Amino acid sequence: MEFRQVFTIALKELRDRLRNRWVLAVALVFTVFALVIAYFGGAQQGAVGLRSIEFTITSLVSLVIYLIPLIALLLGFDAIVGERERGSLDLLLALPITRFELLLGKYLGLAAALSLSTLVGFGLVAVLLATQIGAAGLEPYAGFMFSSVLLGLAFLSLAVMLSVL
């Protein structure tokens, strides 16, 4: 397996997604929703604001459960079938690259785009939390961000698999 070819395809896929401004829009949606939900998440208990890391993570779980899988599926559904519809799949397969390298490169590029948008979106909340509770208390939030990215990558795997069929 040629890792240089896989990296080239992944970089092309990431550049295509960044040029599409899709990643920026998703990061903006994550940021707005995460800020609103984190700030008003404790309103049912009578507390508004970034009070504690536990309330913030609990409030953001509902955003992660619904929005990240949906975005991952939307991002990956046309990974292969979109290339086939545009007519560029035949050109890619004519290159000296295996199908596995093509799939791996596409997946890694899409995974980088999804991870970037998720981390940027939740990053602003992390900065605000650091000003409220201090940077030392952000380990649970970092774990939450990491598990959110893993959830997105799992659903992205399913989307790329369905795109091949």
Short mmCIF file of N, CA and C in Angstrom, two decimals:
data_model
loop_
_atom_site.label_atom_id
_atom_site.label_comp_id
_atom_site.label_asym_id
_atom_site.label_seq_id
_atom_site.Cartn_x
_atom_site.Cartn_y
_atom_site.Cartn_z
N MET A 1 0.85 -1.17 0.00
CA MET A 1 0.00 0.00 0.00
C MET A 1 0.90 1.24 0.00
N GLU A 2 0.56 2.18 -0.85
CA GLU A 2 1.30 3.43 -0.97
C GLU A 2 0.63 4.50 -0.11
N PHE A 3 1.25 4.83 1.01
CA PHE A 3 0.66 5.83 1.90
C PHE A 3 0.68 7.23 1.28
N ARG A 4 1.62 7.47 0.39
CA ARG A 4 1.67 8.77 -0.27
C ARG A 4 0.42 8.98 -1.13
N GLN A 5 -0.01 7.95 -1.81
CA GLN A 5 -1.21 8.05 -2.64
C GLN A 5 -2.46 8.21 -1.79
N VAL A 6 -2.52 7.49 -0.68
CA VAL A 6 -3.65 7.62 0.24
C VAL A 6 -3.70 9.04 0.79
N PHE A 7 -2.54 9.56 1.17
CA PHE A 7 -2.47 10.92 1.71
C PHE A 7 -2.88 11.95 0.66
N THR A 8 -2.48 11.72 -0.59
CA THR A 8 -2.85 12.65 -1.67
C THR A 8 -4.35 12.68 -1.88
N ILE A 9 -4.99 11.53 -1.88
CA ILE A 9 -6.44 11.47 -2.05
C ILE A 9 -7.14 12.10 -0.84
N ALA A 10 -6.63 11.82 0.36
CA ALA A 10 -7.22 12.41 1.56
C ALA A 10 -7.11 13.93 1.53
N LEU A 11 -5.97 14.44 1.12
CA LEU A 11 -5.77 15.89 1.03
C LEU A 11 -6.67 16.51 -0.02
N LYS A 12 -6.84 15.83 -1.14
CA LYS A 12 -7.75 16.31 -2.19
C LYS A 12 -9.18 16.37 -1.67
N GLU A 13 -9.59 15.34 -0.97
CA GLU A 13 -10.95 15.30 -0.42
C GLU A 13 -11.16 16.40 0.62
N LEU A 14 -10.18 16.60 1.47
CA LEU A 14 -10.28 17.66 2.47
C LEU A 14 -10.33 19.03 1.80
N ARG A 15 -9.49 19.25 0.80
CA ARG A 15 -9.51 20.53 0.08
C ARG A 15 -10.84 20.75 -0.62
N ASP A 16 -11.41 19.69 -1.19
CA ASP A 16 -12.72 19.82 -1.84
C ASP A 16 -13.78 20.23 -0.83
N ARG A 17 -13.74 19.64 0.35
CA ARG A 17 -14.75 19.98 1.37
C ARG A 17 -14.53 21.39 1.91
N LEU A 18 -13.29 21.80 2.07
CA LEU A 18 -13.02 23.17 2.54
C LEU A 18 -13.39 24.20 1.48
N ARG A 19 -13.15 23.88 0.22
CA ARG A 19 -13.49 24.79 -0.86
C ARG A 19 -15.01 24.92 -0.99
N ASN A 20 -15.72 23.89 -0.62
CA ASN A 20 -17.18 23.87 -0.68
C ASN A 20 -17.79 24.73 0.43
N ARG A 21 -17.00 25.14 1.38
CA ARG A 21 -17.43 25.93 2.54
C ARG A 21 -18.39 25.15 3.44
N TRP A 22 -18.51 23.87 3.19
CA TRP A 22 -19.40 23.03 3.97
C TRP A 22 -18.87 22.89 5.39
N VAL A 23 -17.58 22.68 5.52
CA VAL A 23 -16.97 22.49 6.83
C VAL A 23 -17.12 23.75 7.67
N LEU A 24 -16.96 24.90 7.05
CA LEU A 24 -17.12 26.16 7.77
C LEU A 24 -18.56 26.34 8.25
N ALA A 25 -19.52 25.99 7.41
CA ALA A 25 -20.93 26.11 7.80
C ALA A 25 -21.26 25.17 8.96
N VAL A 26 -20.74 23.95 8.91
CA VAL A 26 -20.99 23.00 9.99
C VAL A 26 -20.34 23.46 11.28
N ALA A 27 -19.12 23.98 11.18
CA ALA A 27 -18.45 24.49 12.38
C ALA A 27 -19.21 25.66 12.97
N LEU A 28 -19.76 26.51 12.13
CA LEU A 28 -20.56 27.64 12.60
C LEU A 28 -21.84 27.16 13.28
N VAL A 29 -22.50 26.17 12.69
CA VAL A 29 -23.71 25.61 13.30
C VAL A 29 -23.38 24.98 14.65
N PHE A 30 -22.30 24.20 14.70
CA PHE A 30 -21.88 23.61 15.98
C PHE A 30 -21.61 24.69 17.02
N THR A 31 -20.92 25.73 16.62
CA THR A 31 -20.57 26.79 17.56
C THR A 31 -21.81 27.47 18.11
N VAL A 32 -22.72 27.84 17.23
CA VAL A 32 -23.94 28.53 17.67
C VAL A 32 -24.78 27.63 18.56
N PHE A 33 -25.04 26.42 18.10
CA PHE A 33 -25.86 25.50 18.91
C PHE A 33 -25.18 25.16 20.23
N ALA A 34 -23.88 24.91 20.19
CA ALA A 34 -23.17 24.55 21.42
C ALA A 34 -23.19 25.69 22.42
N LEU A 35 -23.01 26.92 21.95
CA LEU A 35 -23.05 28.06 22.87
C LEU A 35 -24.44 28.25 23.46
N VAL A 36 -25.46 28.17 22.63
CA VAL A 36 -26.83 28.37 23.13
C VAL A 36 -27.21 27.25 24.09
N ILE A 37 -26.93 26.03 23.72
CA ILE A 37 -27.30 24.90 24.59
C ILE A 37 -26.48 24.91 25.87
N ALA A 38 -25.20 25.22 25.77
CA ALA A 38 -24.37 25.25 26.98
C ALA A 38 -24.80 26.37 27.92
N TYR A 39 -25.18 27.51 27.37
CA TYR A 39 -25.56 28.64 28.21
C TYR A 39 -26.94 28.45 28.83
N PHE A 40 -27.89 27.97 28.04
CA PHE A 40 -29.26 27.84 28.53
C PHE A 40 -29.61 26.41 28.93
N GLY A 41 -28.64 25.51 28.97
CA GLY A 41 -28.92 24.11 29.29
C GLY A 41 -29.42 23.88 30.70
N GLY A 42 -29.03 24.72 31.63
CA GLY A 42 -29.47 24.56 33.01
C GLY A 42 -30.69 25.37 33.36
N ALA A 43 -31.41 25.88 32.35
CA ALA A 43 -32.57 26.73 32.61
C ALA A 43 -33.69 25.97 33.31
N GLN A 44 -33.81 24.69 33.09
CA GLN A 44 -34.85 23.90 33.76
C GLN A 44 -34.60 23.80 35.26
N GLN A 45 -33.35 23.85 35.64
CA GLN A 45 -33.01 23.81 37.06
C GLN A 45 -32.95 25.22 37.65
N GLY A 46 -33.24 26.23 36.85
CA GLY A 46 -33.25 27.60 37.34
C GLY A 46 -31.90 28.29 37.27
N ALA A 47 -30.95 27.71 36.58
CA ALA A 47 -29.61 28.30 36.48
C ALA A 47 -29.28 28.51 35.01
N VAL A 48 -28.98 29.75 34.65
CA VAL A 48 -28.61 30.07 33.28
C VAL A 48 -27.15 30.52 33.29
N GLY A 49 -26.39 30.04 32.33
CA GLY A 49 -24.98 30.40 32.24
C GLY A 49 -24.11 29.17 32.28
N LEU A 50 -22.83 29.38 32.12
CA LEU A 50 -21.86 28.28 32.16
C LEU A 50 -21.49 28.04 33.62
N ARG A 51 -22.28 27.24 34.29
CA ARG A 51 -22.10 27.02 35.73
C ARG A 51 -21.04 25.96 36.02
N SER A 52 -21.21 24.80 35.42
CA SER A 52 -20.27 23.72 35.71
C SER A 52 -20.06 22.89 34.46
N ILE A 53 -19.01 22.12 34.48
CA ILE A 53 -18.68 21.28 33.34
C ILE A 53 -19.70 20.16 33.18
N GLU A 54 -20.24 19.66 34.29
CA GLU A 54 -21.21 18.56 34.23
C GLU A 54 -22.49 19.00 33.53
N PHE A 55 -23.02 20.17 33.91
CA PHE A 55 -24.24 20.67 33.27
C PHE A 55 -24.00 20.95 31.79
N THR A 56 -22.83 21.46 31.47
CA THR A 56 -22.52 21.79 30.08
C THR A 56 -22.47 20.53 29.23
N ILE A 57 -21.77 19.51 29.70
CA ILE A 57 -21.67 18.27 28.94
C ILE A 57 -23.02 17.60 28.84
N THR A 58 -23.78 17.58 29.91
CA THR A 58 -25.10 16.97 29.89
C THR A 58 -26.01 17.68 28.89
N SER A 59 -25.90 18.98 28.83
CA SER A 59 -26.72 19.74 27.89
C SER A 59 -26.30 19.50 26.44
N LEU A 60 -25.01 19.35 26.20
CA LEU A 60 -24.52 19.19 24.84
C LEU A 60 -24.68 17.77 24.29
N VAL A 61 -24.96 16.81 25.16
CA VAL A 61 -25.13 15.43 24.69
C VAL A 61 -26.27 15.33 23.69
N SER A 62 -27.36 16.05 23.94
CA SER A 62 -28.49 15.98 23.02
C SER A 62 -28.12 16.52 21.64
N LEU A 63 -27.28 17.53 21.59
CA LEU A 63 -26.81 18.05 20.30
C LEU A 63 -25.96 17.01 19.58
N VAL A 64 -25.09 16.37 20.32
CA VAL A 64 -24.17 15.40 19.73
C VAL A 64 -24.91 14.17 19.23
N ILE A 65 -25.88 13.70 19.98
CA ILE A 65 -26.59 12.47 19.62
C ILE A 65 -27.32 12.61 18.29
N TYR A 66 -27.88 13.77 18.03
CA TYR A 66 -28.67 13.94 16.81
C TYR A 66 -27.90 14.58 15.67
N LEU A 67 -27.13 15.59 15.94
CA LEU A 67 -26.55 16.39 14.87
C LEU A 67 -25.30 15.77 14.26
N ILE A 68 -24.43 15.22 15.07
CA ILE A 68 -23.17 14.68 14.53
C ILE A 68 -23.41 13.47 13.63
N PRO A 69 -24.24 12.49 14.01
CA PRO A 69 -24.49 11.40 13.06
C PRO A 69 -25.14 11.87 11.76
N LEU A 70 -26.05 12.83 11.86
CA LEU A 70 -26.69 13.35 10.66
C LEU A 70 -25.68 14.03 9.74
N ILE A 71 -24.80 14.83 10.30
CA ILE A 71 -23.79 15.51 9.50
C ILE A 71 -22.80 14.50 8.91
N ALA A 72 -22.44 13.49 9.67
CA ALA A 72 -21.52 12.48 9.15
C ALA A 72 -22.15 11.71 7.99
N LEU A 73 -23.42 11.38 8.11
CA LEU A 73 -24.10 10.69 7.02
C LEU A 73 -24.22 11.58 5.78
N LEU A 74 -24.52 12.85 5.99
CA LEU A 74 -24.62 13.77 4.86
C LEU A 74 -23.27 14.02 4.20
N LEU A 75 -22.23 14.01 4.99
CA LEU A 75 -20.89 14.25 4.46
C LEU A 75 -20.38 13.06 3.65
N GLY A 76 -20.69 11.85 4.08
CA GLY A 76 -20.10 10.68 3.46
C GLY A 76 -20.96 9.94 2.46
N PHE A 77 -22.23 10.34 2.29
CA PHE A 77 -23.10 9.54 1.45
C PHE A 77 -22.69 9.55 -0.02
N ASP A 78 -22.06 10.60 -0.47
CA ASP A 78 -21.69 10.66 -1.89
C ASP A 78 -20.18 10.49 -2.11
N ALA A 79 -19.51 9.87 -1.18
CA ALA A 79 -18.06 9.72 -1.31
C ALA A 79 -17.69 8.96 -2.57
N ILE A 80 -18.34 7.87 -2.85
CA ILE A 80 -18.05 7.08 -4.04
C ILE A 80 -19.13 7.28 -5.10
N VAL A 81 -20.38 7.24 -4.68
CA VAL A 81 -21.47 7.37 -5.65
C VAL A 81 -21.45 8.76 -6.30
N GLY A 82 -21.00 9.77 -5.58
CA GLY A 82 -20.88 11.10 -6.16
C GLY A 82 -19.80 11.15 -7.23
N GLU A 83 -18.69 10.46 -6.98
CA GLU A 83 -17.64 10.38 -8.00
C GLU A 83 -18.15 9.63 -9.23
N ARG A 84 -18.95 8.60 -9.00
CA ARG A 84 -19.50 7.84 -10.12
C ARG A 84 -20.46 8.70 -10.94
N GLU A 85 -21.30 9.48 -10.26
CA GLU A 85 -22.26 10.34 -10.96
C GLU A 85 -21.56 11.45 -11.73
N ARG A 86 -20.48 11.98 -11.18
CA ARG A 86 -19.75 13.04 -11.87
C ARG A 86 -18.85 12.50 -12.99
N GLY A 87 -18.67 11.19 -13.02
CA GLY A 87 -17.84 10.58 -14.04
C GLY A 87 -16.36 10.57 -13.72
N SER A 88 -15.99 10.94 -12.52
CA SER A 88 -14.57 10.99 -12.17
C SER A 88 -14.08 9.71 -11.51
N LEU A 89 -14.98 8.78 -11.21
CA LEU A 89 -14.55 7.52 -10.59
C LEU A 89 -13.73 6.69 -11.57
N ASP A 90 -14.15 6.66 -12.83
CA ASP A 90 -13.38 5.90 -13.82
C ASP A 90 -11.97 6.46 -13.97
N LEU A 91 -11.86 7.77 -13.92
CA LEU A 91 -10.54 8.40 -14.01
C LEU A 91 -9.68 8.04 -12.79
N LEU A 92 -10.28 8.06 -11.61
CA LEU A 92 -9.53 7.70 -10.40
C LEU A 92 -9.09 6.24 -10.42
N LEU A 93 -9.97 5.36 -10.89
CA LEU A 93 -9.63 3.94 -10.91
C LEU A 93 -8.64 3.60 -12.03
N ALA A 94 -8.48 4.49 -13.01
CA ALA A 94 -7.50 4.27 -14.06
C ALA A 94 -6.08 4.58 -13.58
N LEU A 95 -5.97 5.30 -12.48
CA LEU A 95 -4.67 5.62 -11.92
C LEU A 95 -4.09 4.38 -11.24
N PRO A 96 -2.78 4.34 -11.05
CA PRO A 96 -2.18 3.17 -10.39
C PRO A 96 -2.43 3.19 -8.88
N ILE A 97 -3.67 2.98 -8.52
CA ILE A 97 -4.07 2.99 -7.11
C ILE A 97 -5.10 1.89 -6.92
N THR A 98 -5.02 1.23 -5.79
CA THR A 98 -5.98 0.16 -5.53
C THR A 98 -7.29 0.76 -5.02
N ARG A 99 -8.32 -0.05 -5.06
CA ARG A 99 -9.63 0.42 -4.56
C ARG A 99 -9.57 0.70 -3.06
N PHE A 100 -8.81 -0.12 -2.35
CA PHE A 100 -8.68 0.10 -0.91
C PHE A 100 -8.00 1.43 -0.61
N GLU A 101 -6.96 1.75 -1.36
CA GLU A 101 -6.28 3.03 -1.16
C GLU A 101 -7.21 4.20 -1.47
N LEU A 102 -8.03 4.05 -2.49
CA LEU A 102 -9.00 5.09 -2.83
C LEU A 102 -10.01 5.28 -1.71
N LEU A 103 -10.57 4.18 -1.22
CA LEU A 103 -11.55 4.26 -0.13
C LEU A 103 -10.93 4.82 1.14
N LEU A 104 -9.73 4.36 1.47
CA LEU A 104 -9.06 4.84 2.67
C LEU A 104 -8.74 6.33 2.57
N GLY A 105 -8.26 6.77 1.42
CA GLY A 105 -7.97 8.18 1.23
C GLY A 105 -9.21 9.04 1.32
N LYS A 106 -10.29 8.60 0.70
CA LYS A 106 -11.55 9.35 0.78
C LYS A 106 -12.05 9.41 2.22
N TYR A 107 -12.00 8.27 2.91
CA TYR A 107 -12.47 8.25 4.30
C TYR A 107 -11.62 9.16 5.18
N LEU A 108 -10.31 9.11 5.03
CA LEU A 108 -9.45 9.94 5.87
C LEU A 108 -9.66 11.43 5.59
N GLY A 109 -9.88 11.79 4.34
CA GLY A 109 -10.15 13.19 4.02
C GLY A 109 -11.47 13.66 4.61
N LEU A 110 -12.50 12.84 4.48
CA LEU A 110 -13.80 13.18 5.06
C LEU A 110 -13.73 13.19 6.58
N ALA A 111 -12.96 12.26 7.15
CA ALA A 111 -12.81 12.22 8.60
C ALA A 111 -12.11 13.47 9.11
N ALA A 112 -11.12 13.95 8.37
CA ALA A 112 -10.44 15.18 8.77
C ALA A 112 -11.39 16.37 8.71
N ALA A 113 -12.23 16.42 7.68
CA ALA A 113 -13.19 17.53 7.56
C ALA A 113 -14.22 17.48 8.69
N LEU A 114 -14.72 16.30 8.99
CA LEU A 114 -15.71 16.16 10.06
C LEU A 114 -15.09 16.46 11.42
N SER A 115 -13.90 15.96 11.66
CA SER A 115 -13.22 16.21 12.93
C SER A 115 -12.90 17.69 13.11
N LEU A 116 -12.45 18.32 12.05
CA LEU A 116 -12.13 19.74 12.11
C LEU A 116 -13.36 20.57 12.44
N SER A 117 -14.46 20.29 11.77
CA SER A 117 -15.67 21.07 12.03
C SER A 117 -16.21 20.82 13.43
N THR A 118 -16.13 19.60 13.91
CA THR A 118 -16.61 19.29 15.26
C THR A 118 -15.73 19.96 16.31
N LEU A 119 -14.43 19.86 16.16
CA LEU A 119 -13.52 20.43 17.16
C LEU A 119 -13.55 21.95 17.16
N VAL A 120 -13.68 22.55 16.00
CA VAL A 120 -13.78 24.01 15.95
C VAL A 120 -15.10 24.46 16.58
N GLY A 121 -16.16 23.73 16.28
CA GLY A 121 -17.46 24.08 16.82
C GLY A 121 -17.53 24.01 18.33
N PHE A 122 -16.95 22.97 18.89
CA PHE A 122 -16.97 22.83 20.34
C PHE A 122 -15.81 23.56 21.01
N GLY A 123 -14.85 24.00 20.23
CA GLY A 123 -13.68 24.66 20.79
C GLY A 123 -13.98 25.99 21.46
N LEU A 124 -14.91 26.75 20.90
CA LEU A 124 -15.26 28.04 21.50
C LEU A 124 -15.91 27.86 22.86
N VAL A 125 -16.73 26.83 22.98
CA VAL A 125 -17.32 26.53 24.29
C VAL A 125 -16.22 26.15 25.27
N ALA A 126 -15.21 25.43 24.80
CA ALA A 126 -14.09 25.06 25.68
C ALA A 126 -13.33 26.30 26.14
N VAL A 127 -13.16 27.28 25.25
CA VAL A 127 -12.49 28.52 25.64
C VAL A 127 -13.31 29.26 26.69
N LEU A 128 -14.61 29.34 26.48
CA LEU A 128 -15.47 30.01 27.47
C LEU A 128 -15.50 29.27 28.80
N LEU A 129 -15.51 27.94 28.73
CA LEU A 129 -15.46 27.16 29.97
C LEU A 129 -14.14 27.37 30.70
N ALA A 130 -13.06 27.48 29.95
CA ALA A 130 -11.75 27.69 30.57
C ALA A 130 -11.70 29.02 31.31
N THR A 131 -12.39 30.03 30.79
CA THR A 131 -12.42 31.31 31.50
C THR A 131 -13.29 31.24 32.74
N GLN A 132 -14.29 30.37 32.75
CA GLN A 132 -15.20 30.26 33.89
C GLN A 132 -14.66 29.35 34.99
N ILE A 133 -14.19 28.16 34.59
CA ILE A 133 -13.80 27.17 35.60
C ILE A 133 -12.31 26.91 35.63
N GLY A 134 -11.57 27.48 34.69
CA GLY A 134 -10.14 27.24 34.63
C GLY A 134 -9.80 26.11 33.67
N ALA A 135 -8.63 26.18 33.12
CA ALA A 135 -8.21 25.19 32.12
C ALA A 135 -7.97 23.82 32.73
N ALA A 136 -7.71 23.76 34.03
CA ALA A 136 -7.43 22.47 34.66
C ALA A 136 -8.66 21.58 34.73
N GLY A 137 -9.85 22.16 34.70
CA GLY A 137 -11.06 21.37 34.81
C GLY A 137 -11.66 20.95 33.49
N LEU A 138 -10.92 21.08 32.40
CA LEU A 138 -11.47 20.79 31.08
C LEU A 138 -11.24 19.36 30.60
N GLU A 139 -10.65 18.49 31.41
CA GLU A 139 -10.41 17.12 30.97
C GLU A 139 -11.69 16.39 30.60
N PRO A 140 -12.77 16.50 31.40
CA PRO A 140 -14.01 15.82 30.98
C PRO A 140 -14.56 16.37 29.66
N TYR A 141 -14.43 17.66 29.46
CA TYR A 141 -14.93 18.26 28.21
C TYR A 141 -14.08 17.80 27.03
N ALA A 142 -12.78 17.67 27.22
CA ALA A 142 -11.91 17.16 26.15
C ALA A 142 -12.28 15.72 25.81
N GLY A 143 -12.59 14.92 26.82
CA GLY A 143 -13.06 13.56 26.57
C GLY A 143 -14.39 13.54 25.83
N PHE A 144 -15.26 14.48 26.18
CA PHE A 144 -16.54 14.61 25.49
C PHE A 144 -16.33 14.97 24.02
N MET A 145 -15.42 15.90 23.76
CA MET A 145 -15.13 16.28 22.37
C MET A 145 -14.54 15.10 21.60
N PHE A 146 -13.65 14.35 22.23
CA PHE A 146 -13.04 13.19 21.59
C PHE A 146 -14.09 12.12 21.28
N SER A 147 -14.98 11.85 22.23
CA SER A 147 -16.01 10.84 21.98
C SER A 147 -17.01 11.32 20.93
N SER A 148 -17.23 12.63 20.84
CA SER A 148 -18.10 13.17 19.79
C SER A 148 -17.49 12.94 18.41
N VAL A 149 -16.19 13.15 18.31
CA VAL A 149 -15.50 12.90 17.04
C VAL A 149 -15.56 11.42 16.69
N LEU A 150 -15.37 10.55 17.68
CA LEU A 150 -15.45 9.10 17.41
C LEU A 150 -16.84 8.69 16.95
N LEU A 151 -17.87 9.27 17.54
CA LEU A 151 -19.24 8.99 17.10
C LEU A 151 -19.41 9.40 15.64
N GLY A 152 -18.92 10.58 15.30
CA GLY A 152 -19.00 11.03 13.92
C GLY A 152 -18.24 10.13 12.96
N LEU A 153 -17.08 9.66 13.37
CA LEU A 153 -16.28 8.77 12.52
C LEU A 153 -16.96 7.43 12.31
N ALA A 154 -17.66 6.93 13.33
CA ALA A 154 -18.39 5.68 13.18
C ALA A 154 -19.52 5.83 12.15
N PHE A 155 -20.26 6.91 12.24
CA PHE A 155 -21.34 7.13 11.28
C PHE A 155 -20.79 7.47 9.89
N LEU A 156 -19.64 8.11 9.83
CA LEU A 156 -19.01 8.37 8.54
C LEU A 156 -18.60 7.06 7.88
N SER A 157 -18.15 6.10 8.67
CA SER A 157 -17.81 4.78 8.13
C SER A 157 -19.03 4.12 7.50
N LEU A 158 -20.16 4.22 8.19
CA LEU A 158 -21.40 3.66 7.64
C LEU A 158 -21.79 4.37 6.35
N ALA A 159 -21.64 5.68 6.31
CA ALA A 159 -22.03 6.44 5.12
C ALA A 159 -21.14 6.09 3.93
N VAL A 160 -19.85 5.95 4.16
CA VAL A 160 -18.95 5.59 3.06
C VAL A 160 -19.24 4.16 2.59
N MET A 161 -19.56 3.27 3.54
CA MET A 161 -19.91 1.91 3.16
C MET A 161 -21.16 1.90 2.29
N LEU A 162 -22.17 2.68 2.67
CA LEU A 162 -23.40 2.74 1.88
C LEU A 162 -23.17 3.42 0.54
N SER A 163 -22.20 4.30 0.47
CA SER A 163 -21.89 4.98 -0.78
C SER A 163 -21.28 4.03 -1.80
N VAL A 164 -20.64 2.99 -1.33
CA VAL A 164 -20.01 2.02 -2.22
C VAL A 164 -21.05 1.11 -2.86
N LEU A 165 -22.13 0.86 -2.16
CA LEU A 165 -23.14 -0.08 -2.66
C LEU A 165 -23.86 0.42 -3.89
#
